[in-house]
XYZ file of C-alpha atoms in Angstrom:
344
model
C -9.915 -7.345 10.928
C -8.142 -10.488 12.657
C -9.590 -11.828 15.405
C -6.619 -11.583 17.214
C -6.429 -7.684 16.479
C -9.741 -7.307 17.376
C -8.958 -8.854 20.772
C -5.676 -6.966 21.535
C -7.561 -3.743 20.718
C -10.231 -4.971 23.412
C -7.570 -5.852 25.909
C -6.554 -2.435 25.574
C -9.488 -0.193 25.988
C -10.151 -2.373 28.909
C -6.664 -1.371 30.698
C -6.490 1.834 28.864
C -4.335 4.722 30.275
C -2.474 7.759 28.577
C 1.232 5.771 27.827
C 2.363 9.715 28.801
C 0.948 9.873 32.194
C 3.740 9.518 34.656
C 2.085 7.597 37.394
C 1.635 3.725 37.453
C -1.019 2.881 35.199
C 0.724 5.121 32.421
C 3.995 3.767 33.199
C 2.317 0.574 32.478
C 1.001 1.717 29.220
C 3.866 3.238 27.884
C 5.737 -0.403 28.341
C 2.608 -1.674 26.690
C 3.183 0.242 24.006
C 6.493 0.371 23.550
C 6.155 -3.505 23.434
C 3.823 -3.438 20.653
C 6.470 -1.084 19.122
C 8.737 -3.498 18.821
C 6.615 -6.391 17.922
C 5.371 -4.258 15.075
C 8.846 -3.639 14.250
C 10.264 -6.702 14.745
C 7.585 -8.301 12.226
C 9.041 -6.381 9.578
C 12.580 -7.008 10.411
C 13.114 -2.978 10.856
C 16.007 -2.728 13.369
C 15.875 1.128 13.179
C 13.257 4.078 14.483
C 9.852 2.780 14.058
C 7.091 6.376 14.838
C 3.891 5.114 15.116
C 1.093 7.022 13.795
C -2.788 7.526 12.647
C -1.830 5.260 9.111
C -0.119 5.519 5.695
C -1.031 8.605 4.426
C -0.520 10.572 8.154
C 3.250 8.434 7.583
C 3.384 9.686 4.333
C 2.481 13.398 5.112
C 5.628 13.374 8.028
C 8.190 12.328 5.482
C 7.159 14.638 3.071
C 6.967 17.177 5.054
C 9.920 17.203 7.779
C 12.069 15.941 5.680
C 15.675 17.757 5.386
C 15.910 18.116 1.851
C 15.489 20.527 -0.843
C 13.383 18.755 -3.290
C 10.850 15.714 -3.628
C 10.311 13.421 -6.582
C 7.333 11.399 -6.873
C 6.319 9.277 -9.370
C 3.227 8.971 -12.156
C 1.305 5.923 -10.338
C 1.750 6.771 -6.160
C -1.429 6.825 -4.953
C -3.319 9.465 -3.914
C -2.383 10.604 -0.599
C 0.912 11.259 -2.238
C -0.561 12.766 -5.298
C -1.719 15.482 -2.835
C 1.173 15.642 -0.516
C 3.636 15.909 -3.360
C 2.000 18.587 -5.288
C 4.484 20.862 -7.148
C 6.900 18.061 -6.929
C 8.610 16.540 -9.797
C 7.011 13.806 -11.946
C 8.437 10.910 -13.352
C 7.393 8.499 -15.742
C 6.773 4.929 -15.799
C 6.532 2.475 -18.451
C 3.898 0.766 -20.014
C 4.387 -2.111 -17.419
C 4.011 0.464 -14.821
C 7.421 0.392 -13.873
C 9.966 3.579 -12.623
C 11.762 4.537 -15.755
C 15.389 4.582 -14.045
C 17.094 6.931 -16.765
C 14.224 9.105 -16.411
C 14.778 9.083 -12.331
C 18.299 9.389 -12.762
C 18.113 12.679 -15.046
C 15.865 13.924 -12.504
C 18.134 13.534 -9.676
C 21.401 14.511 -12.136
C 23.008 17.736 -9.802
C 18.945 18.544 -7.932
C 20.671 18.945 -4.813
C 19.790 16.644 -1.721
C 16.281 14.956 -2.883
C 13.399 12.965 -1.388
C 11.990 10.044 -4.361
C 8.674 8.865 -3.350
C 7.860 5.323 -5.115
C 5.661 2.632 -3.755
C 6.418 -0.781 -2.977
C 3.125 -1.904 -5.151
C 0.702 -0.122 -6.569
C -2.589 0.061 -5.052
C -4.262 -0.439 -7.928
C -2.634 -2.848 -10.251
C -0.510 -4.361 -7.446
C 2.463 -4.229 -10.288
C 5.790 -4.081 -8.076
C 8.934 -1.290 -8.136
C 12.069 -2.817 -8.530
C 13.520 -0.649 -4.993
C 17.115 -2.013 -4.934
C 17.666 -0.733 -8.082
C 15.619 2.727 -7.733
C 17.435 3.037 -4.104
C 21.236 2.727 -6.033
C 20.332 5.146 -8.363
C 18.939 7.284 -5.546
C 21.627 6.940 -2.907
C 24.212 7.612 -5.806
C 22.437 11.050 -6.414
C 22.436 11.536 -2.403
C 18.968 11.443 -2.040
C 16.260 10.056 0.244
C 14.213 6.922 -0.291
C 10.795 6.813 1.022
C 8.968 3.667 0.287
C 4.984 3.547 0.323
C 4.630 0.098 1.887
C 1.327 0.153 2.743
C 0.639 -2.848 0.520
C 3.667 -4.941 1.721
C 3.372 -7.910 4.124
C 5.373 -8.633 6.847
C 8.879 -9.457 5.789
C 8.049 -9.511 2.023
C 10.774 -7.629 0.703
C 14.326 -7.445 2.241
C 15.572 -5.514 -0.525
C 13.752 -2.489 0.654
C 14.070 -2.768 4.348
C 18.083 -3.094 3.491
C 17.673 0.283 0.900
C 15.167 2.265 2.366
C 15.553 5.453 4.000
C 12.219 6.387 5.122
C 8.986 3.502 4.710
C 4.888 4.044 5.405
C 2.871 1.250 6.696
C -0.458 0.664 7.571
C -2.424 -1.601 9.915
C -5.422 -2.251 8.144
C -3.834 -3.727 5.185
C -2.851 -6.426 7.233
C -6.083 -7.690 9.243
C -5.269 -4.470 11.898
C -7.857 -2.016 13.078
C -7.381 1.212 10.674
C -6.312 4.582 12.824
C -3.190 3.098 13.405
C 0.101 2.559 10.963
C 4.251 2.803 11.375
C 6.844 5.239 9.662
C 10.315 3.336 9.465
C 12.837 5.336 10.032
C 16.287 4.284 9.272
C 17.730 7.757 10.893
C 15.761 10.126 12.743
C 18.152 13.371 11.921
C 16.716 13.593 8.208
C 13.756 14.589 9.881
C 12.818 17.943 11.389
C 11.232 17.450 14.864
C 8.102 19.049 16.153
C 7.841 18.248 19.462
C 5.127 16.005 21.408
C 4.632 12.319 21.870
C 6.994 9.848 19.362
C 10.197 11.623 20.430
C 8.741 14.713 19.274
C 7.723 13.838 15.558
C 3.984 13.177 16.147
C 2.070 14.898 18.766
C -1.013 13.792 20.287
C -1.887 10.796 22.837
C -0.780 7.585 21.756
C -3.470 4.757 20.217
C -2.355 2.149 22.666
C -4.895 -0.220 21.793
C -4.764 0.360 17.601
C -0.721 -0.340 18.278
C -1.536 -3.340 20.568
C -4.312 -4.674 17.543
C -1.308 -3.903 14.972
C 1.017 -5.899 16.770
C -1.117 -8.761 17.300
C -2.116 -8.167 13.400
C 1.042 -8.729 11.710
C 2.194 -11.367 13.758
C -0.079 -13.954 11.739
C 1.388 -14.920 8.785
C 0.039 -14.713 5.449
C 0.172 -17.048 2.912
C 1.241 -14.963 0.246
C 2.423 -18.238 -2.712
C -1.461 -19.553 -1.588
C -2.741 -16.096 -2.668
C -0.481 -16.022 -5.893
C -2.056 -19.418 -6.364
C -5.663 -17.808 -6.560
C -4.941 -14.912 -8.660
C -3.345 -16.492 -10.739
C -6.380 -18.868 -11.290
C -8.851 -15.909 -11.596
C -6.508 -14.695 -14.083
C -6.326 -17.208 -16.271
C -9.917 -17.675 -16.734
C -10.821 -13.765 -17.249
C -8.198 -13.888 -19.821
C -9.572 -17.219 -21.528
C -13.168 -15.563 -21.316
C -11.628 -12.457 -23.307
C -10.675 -10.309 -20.543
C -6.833 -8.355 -20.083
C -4.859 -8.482 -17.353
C -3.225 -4.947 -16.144
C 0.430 -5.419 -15.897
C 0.671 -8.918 -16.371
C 4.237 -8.825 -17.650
C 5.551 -6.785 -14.446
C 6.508 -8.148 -11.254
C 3.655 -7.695 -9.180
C 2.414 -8.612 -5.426
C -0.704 -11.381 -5.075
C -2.918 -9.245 -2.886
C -3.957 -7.082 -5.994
C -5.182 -7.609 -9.328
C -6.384 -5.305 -12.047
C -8.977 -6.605 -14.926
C -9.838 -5.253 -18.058
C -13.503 -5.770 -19.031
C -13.824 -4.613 -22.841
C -16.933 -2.804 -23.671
C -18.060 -2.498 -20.115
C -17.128 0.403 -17.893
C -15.914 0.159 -14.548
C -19.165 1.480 -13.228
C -21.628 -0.909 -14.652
C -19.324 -3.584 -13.557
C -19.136 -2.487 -9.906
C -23.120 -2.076 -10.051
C -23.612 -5.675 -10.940
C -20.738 -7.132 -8.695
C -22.145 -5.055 -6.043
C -25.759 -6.495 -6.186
C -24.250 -9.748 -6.583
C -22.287 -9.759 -2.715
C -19.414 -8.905 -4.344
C -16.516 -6.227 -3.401
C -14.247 -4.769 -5.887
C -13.715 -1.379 -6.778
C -12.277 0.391 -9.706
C -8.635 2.031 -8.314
C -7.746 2.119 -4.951
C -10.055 2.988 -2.114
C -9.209 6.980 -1.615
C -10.030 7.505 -5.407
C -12.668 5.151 -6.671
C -15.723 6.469 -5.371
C -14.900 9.537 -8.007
C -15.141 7.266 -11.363
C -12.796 9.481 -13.070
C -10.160 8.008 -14.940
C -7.445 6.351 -13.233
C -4.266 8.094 -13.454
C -2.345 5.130 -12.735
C -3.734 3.303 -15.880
C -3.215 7.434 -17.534
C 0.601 6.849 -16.644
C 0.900 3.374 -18.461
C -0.651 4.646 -21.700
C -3.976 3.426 -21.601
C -6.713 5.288 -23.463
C -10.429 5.969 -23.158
C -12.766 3.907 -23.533
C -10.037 0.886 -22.234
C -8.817 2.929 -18.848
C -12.671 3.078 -17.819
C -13.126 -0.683 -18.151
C -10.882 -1.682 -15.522
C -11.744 -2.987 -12.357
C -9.469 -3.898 -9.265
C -9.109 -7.090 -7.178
C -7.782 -7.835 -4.172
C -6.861 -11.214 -2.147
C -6.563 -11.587 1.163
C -6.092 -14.595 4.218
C -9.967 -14.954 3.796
C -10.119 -15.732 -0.109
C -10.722 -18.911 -0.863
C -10.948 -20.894 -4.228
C -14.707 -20.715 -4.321
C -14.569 -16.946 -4.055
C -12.341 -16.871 -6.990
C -14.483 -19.242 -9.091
C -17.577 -17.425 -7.942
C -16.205 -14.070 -9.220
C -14.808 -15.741 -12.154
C -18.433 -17.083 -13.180
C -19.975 -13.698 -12.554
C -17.197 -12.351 -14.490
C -17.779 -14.505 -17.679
C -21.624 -13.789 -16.829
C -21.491 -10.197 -17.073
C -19.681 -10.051 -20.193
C -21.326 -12.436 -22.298
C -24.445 -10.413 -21.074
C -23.005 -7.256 -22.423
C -21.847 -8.567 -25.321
C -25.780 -10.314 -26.230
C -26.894 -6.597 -25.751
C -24.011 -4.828 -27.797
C -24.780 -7.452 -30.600
């Protein structure tokens, strides 16, 4: 977490009061936090309904579920929390890039009635990227609903999907925030059925005034994003020139994740030996790798056993410097030249 989230989420347990009460110290809160609203907003150059709730998936779980439509599409590499949410829904396929198959989407939609398509503005795994313009024509064509899992997506990264999207998920503690707190973008409130409570009766239950306050301050600090492209790319190139693959390396993808094939050494021995070396990757994304089964996001792209199981992910942040990446990159080369002297 930033230090300046960490500080606005002091401030506000310090002057905390329920942003619902009607006397003076809620009426102060509520300005607080309607403030941070639009900060939060504001950072992502959303000039519609921003709902602010417990995080992604909680964002996630409204659209799917209030949602005036009469039938959801999802697609074969959306993480987990939409896995679950969108069971019974349709599935479409990707390619072996990890990218939407459009005719695929567009047969899908082809006379469905009035449907919400689920697709993720990079995968939490492979960090490979959806091409949303183009998914949101062939959406908005069919008279459907776009819903964009963002949760990945810095500040102002994409204007293509703030211009397409109907409906987007965002979290805070993807972005340096305190977690318990995230945003769903909403670009018209009437596609959603109402349940009355707090956020104009679409999420009820007090308000986090000082997670929203710690958001705010959060996504106001930029992040270098062509700095962090810089450092994958370098601990790319030298797992590759070691003998290592890179996941979706011909795709469009965003710097804050990588993916890493290992050959010959599952995902779990590598994690146990990063681990015990101070290190902190995981193998998928954080709601589905403490499970080791395979990932279905590597399933979806065609890989096969035993390659799927010798993946591990990576992720950069505004901390990451080029001696982390060499570091890893050493243990990397380490680890495998180990397991290859023991295979031999």
């Amino acid at each position: 977490m930033l230090p300046e989230a960490m500080a606005a989420v002091v401030e506000g347990m310090a002057h905390w009061a329920n942003p619902s009460s009607p006397h003076g110290d809620g009426r102060a809160a509520r300005a607080a936090l309607e403030e941070a609203r639009r900060r939060i907003a504001a950072a992502y150059g959303w000039a519609y309904e921003t709902l602010l709730t417990s995080g992604a998936s909680e964002s996630l779980g409204i659209a799917f579920a209030r949602s005036v439509v009469d039938r959801r599409l999802i697609t074969a590499v959306e993480h987990d929390a939409v896995l679950r949410l969108g069971e019974g829904a349709q599935v479409l396929p990707v390619t072996a890039e990890g990218i939407v198959q459009r005719d695929a989407l567009a047969a899908a939609l082809d006379g469905a009635g009035r449907t919400l398509v689920c697709v993720q503005w990079a995968n939490s795994e492979t960090g490979v990227r959806q091409p949303i313009a183009a998914i949101a024509e062939v959406v908005h064509g069919a008279g459907g609903l776009l819903l964009v899992d963002a949760a990945q997506m810095p500040a102002r990264a994409d204007a293509e999907l703030l211009r397409h999207a109907d409906l987007v998920a965002v979290s805070a503690h993807k972005r340096g925030g305190p977690p318990g707190i995230g945003a769903l973008l909403v670009r018209d409130l009437g596609v959603l059925l109402p349940t009355g409570g707090q956020e104009k009766g679409y999420r009820p239950g007090t308000e986090n005034l000082p997670g929203a306050l710690g958001y705010a301050a959060a996504i106001a600090v930029p992040e270098d994003l062509a700095e962090m492209a810089r450092l994958r790319t370098r601990l790319e190139a030298a797992i590759v020139e070691a003998g290592g693959e890179t996941v979706g390396a011909a795709s469009p993808r965003s710097p804050l994740i990588g993916a890493y094939r290992m050959p010959g050494v599952s995902s779990a021995a590598q994690l146990i030996r990063f681990d015990l070396a101070g290190v902190a990757v995981s193998a998928g994304s954080a709601c589905s790798s403490g499970s080791m089964r395979p990932s279905h996001v590597l399933t979806a792209m065609g890989w096969a056993e035993p390659a799927l199981r010798e993946v591990v992910r990576v992720s950069f942040g505004r901390s990451t410097t080029e001696g982390d990446v060499d570091r890893f990159a050493a243990l990397w080369r380490a680890t495998f030249a180990e397991a290859r002297a023991r295979a031999a």
